[in-house]
């Protein structure tokens, strides 16, 4: 992955994301991530229903099929 920040010594997007995550963890604690994950799971469950998890569970580990490029 190329680093195209336009600045000498700038950080990559990956590095910025990692550092941002570490700051949030330091500020709010790891329980914060558990709570937002739980809220997201409940929102998904209420929106799509419990059967949605069966479908995505079956797809786990599969590579997505590539769509043919439109000409």
PDB file of C-alpha atoms in Angstrom:
ATOM      1  CA  UNK A   1       0.000   0.000   0.000  1.00  0.00           C
ATOM      2  CA  UNK A   2       1.535   3.276  -1.082  1.00  0.00           C
ATOM      3  CA  UNK A   3       1.700   6.245   1.188  1.00  0.00           C
ATOM      4  CA  UNK A   4       0.486   9.336  -0.679  1.00  0.00           C
ATOM      5  CA  UNK A   5       0.080  11.905   2.064  1.00  0.00           C
ATOM      6  CA  UNK A   6       1.895  14.714   0.284  1.00  0.00           C
ATOM      7  CA  UNK A   7       4.024  15.292   3.387  1.00  0.00           C
ATOM      8  CA  UNK A   8       7.382  13.870   4.269  1.00  0.00           C
ATOM      9  CA  UNK A   9       6.951  11.650   7.292  1.00  0.00           C
ATOM     10  CA  UNK A  10       3.146  11.717   7.207  1.00  0.00           C
ATOM     11  CA  UNK A  11       1.219   8.730   8.493  1.00  0.00           C
ATOM     12  CA  UNK A  12      -0.799   6.259   6.475  1.00  0.00           C
ATOM     13  CA  UNK A  13      -4.551   5.856   6.783  1.00  0.00           C
ATOM     14  CA  UNK A  14      -3.964   2.518   8.502  1.00  0.00           C
ATOM     15  CA  UNK A  15      -1.653   4.110  11.061  1.00  0.00           C
ATOM     16  CA  UNK A  16      -4.083   6.978  11.691  1.00  0.00           C
ATOM     17  CA  UNK A  17      -6.942   4.514  12.233  1.00  0.00           C
ATOM     18  CA  UNK A  18      -4.888   2.397  14.603  1.00  0.00           C
ATOM     19  CA  UNK A  19      -3.802   5.404  16.634  1.00  0.00           C
ATOM     20  CA  UNK A  20      -7.347   6.766  16.728  1.00  0.00           C
ATOM     21  CA  UNK A  21      -8.641   3.433  17.982  1.00  0.00           C
ATOM     22  CA  UNK A  22      -5.997   3.337  20.686  1.00  0.00           C
ATOM     23  CA  UNK A  23      -6.980   6.839  21.837  1.00  0.00           C
ATOM     24  CA  UNK A  24     -10.657   5.910  22.038  1.00  0.00           C
ATOM     25  CA  UNK A  25      -9.789   2.752  23.978  1.00  0.00           C
ATOM     26  CA  UNK A  26      -7.629   4.749  26.377  1.00  0.00           C
ATOM     27  CA  UNK A  27     -10.371   7.350  26.886  1.00  0.00           C
ATOM     28  CA  UNK A  28     -13.459   5.109  27.147  1.00  0.00           C
ATOM     29  CA  UNK A  29     -12.074   1.623  27.859  1.00  0.00           C
ATOM     30  CA  UNK A  30     -12.560  -1.659  26.031  1.00  0.00           C
ATOM     31  CA  UNK A  31     -16.110  -1.934  27.417  1.00  0.00           C
ATOM     32  CA  UNK A  32     -17.040   0.932  25.084  1.00  0.00           C
ATOM     33  CA  UNK A  33     -16.400  -1.301  22.072  1.00  0.00           C
ATOM     34  CA  UNK A  34     -18.430  -4.116  23.631  1.00  0.00           C
ATOM     35  CA  UNK A  35     -21.361  -1.766  24.194  1.00  0.00           C
ATOM     36  CA  UNK A  36     -21.395  -0.280  20.683  1.00  0.00           C
ATOM     37  CA  UNK A  37     -21.058  -3.780  19.235  1.00  0.00           C
ATOM     38  CA  UNK A  38     -24.027  -4.954  21.281  1.00  0.00           C
ATOM     39  CA  UNK A  39     -26.091  -1.928  20.188  1.00  0.00           C
ATOM     40  CA  UNK A  40     -25.176  -2.557  16.552  1.00  0.00           C
ATOM     41  CA  UNK A  41     -26.130  -6.213  16.849  1.00  0.00           C
ATOM     42  CA  UNK A  42     -29.489  -5.354  18.389  1.00  0.00           C
ATOM     43  CA  UNK A  43     -30.176  -2.758  15.676  1.00  0.00           C
ATOM     44  CA  UNK A  44     -29.335  -5.309  12.963  1.00  0.00           C
ATOM     45  CA  UNK A  45     -31.530  -7.921  14.648  1.00  0.00           C
ATOM     46  CA  UNK A  46     -34.500  -5.542  14.849  1.00  0.00           C
ATOM     47  CA  UNK A  47     -34.030  -4.392  11.252  1.00  0.00           C
ATOM     48  CA  UNK A  48     -33.418  -7.750   9.524  1.00  0.00           C
ATOM     49  CA  UNK A  49     -34.636 -10.345  12.024  1.00  0.00           C
ATOM     50  CA  UNK A  50     -32.841 -13.284  13.636  1.00  0.00           C
ATOM     51  CA  UNK A  51     -32.836 -15.362  10.430  1.00  0.00           C
ATOM     52  CA  UNK A  52     -30.425 -12.835   8.899  1.00  0.00           C
ATOM     53  CA  UNK A  53     -27.684 -14.171  11.174  1.00  0.00           C
ATOM     54  CA  UNK A  54     -28.234 -17.698   9.833  1.00  0.00           C
ATOM     55  CA  UNK A  55     -27.675 -16.483   6.278  1.00  0.00           C
ATOM     56  CA  UNK A  56     -24.531 -14.502   7.036  1.00  0.00           C
ATOM     57  CA  UNK A  57     -23.262 -17.350   9.215  1.00  0.00           C
ATOM     58  CA  UNK A  58     -23.482 -19.722   6.263  1.00  0.00           C
ATOM     59  CA  UNK A  59     -21.575 -17.231   4.108  1.00  0.00           C
ATOM     60  CA  UNK A  60     -18.783 -16.933   6.669  1.00  0.00           C
ATOM     61  CA  UNK A  61     -15.383 -17.533   5.132  1.00  0.00           C
ATOM     62  CA  UNK A  62     -16.663 -17.517   1.571  1.00  0.00           C
ATOM     63  CA  UNK A  63     -15.184 -15.149  -0.945  1.00  0.00           C
ATOM     64  CA  UNK A  64     -17.718 -12.842  -2.580  1.00  0.00           C
ATOM     65  CA  UNK A  65     -18.518 -13.555  -6.201  1.00  0.00           C
ATOM     66  CA  UNK A  66     -17.152 -10.959  -8.576  1.00  0.00           C
ATOM     67  CA  UNK A  67     -19.607  -9.297 -10.858  1.00  0.00           C
ATOM     68  CA  UNK A  68     -18.757  -9.146 -14.546  1.00  0.00           C
ATOM     69  CA  UNK A  69     -17.685  -5.690 -15.671  1.00  0.00           C
ATOM     70  CA  UNK A  70     -20.333  -3.905 -17.730  1.00  0.00           C
ATOM     71  CA  UNK A  71     -19.129  -3.100 -21.234  1.00  0.00           C
TER      72      UNK A  71
END
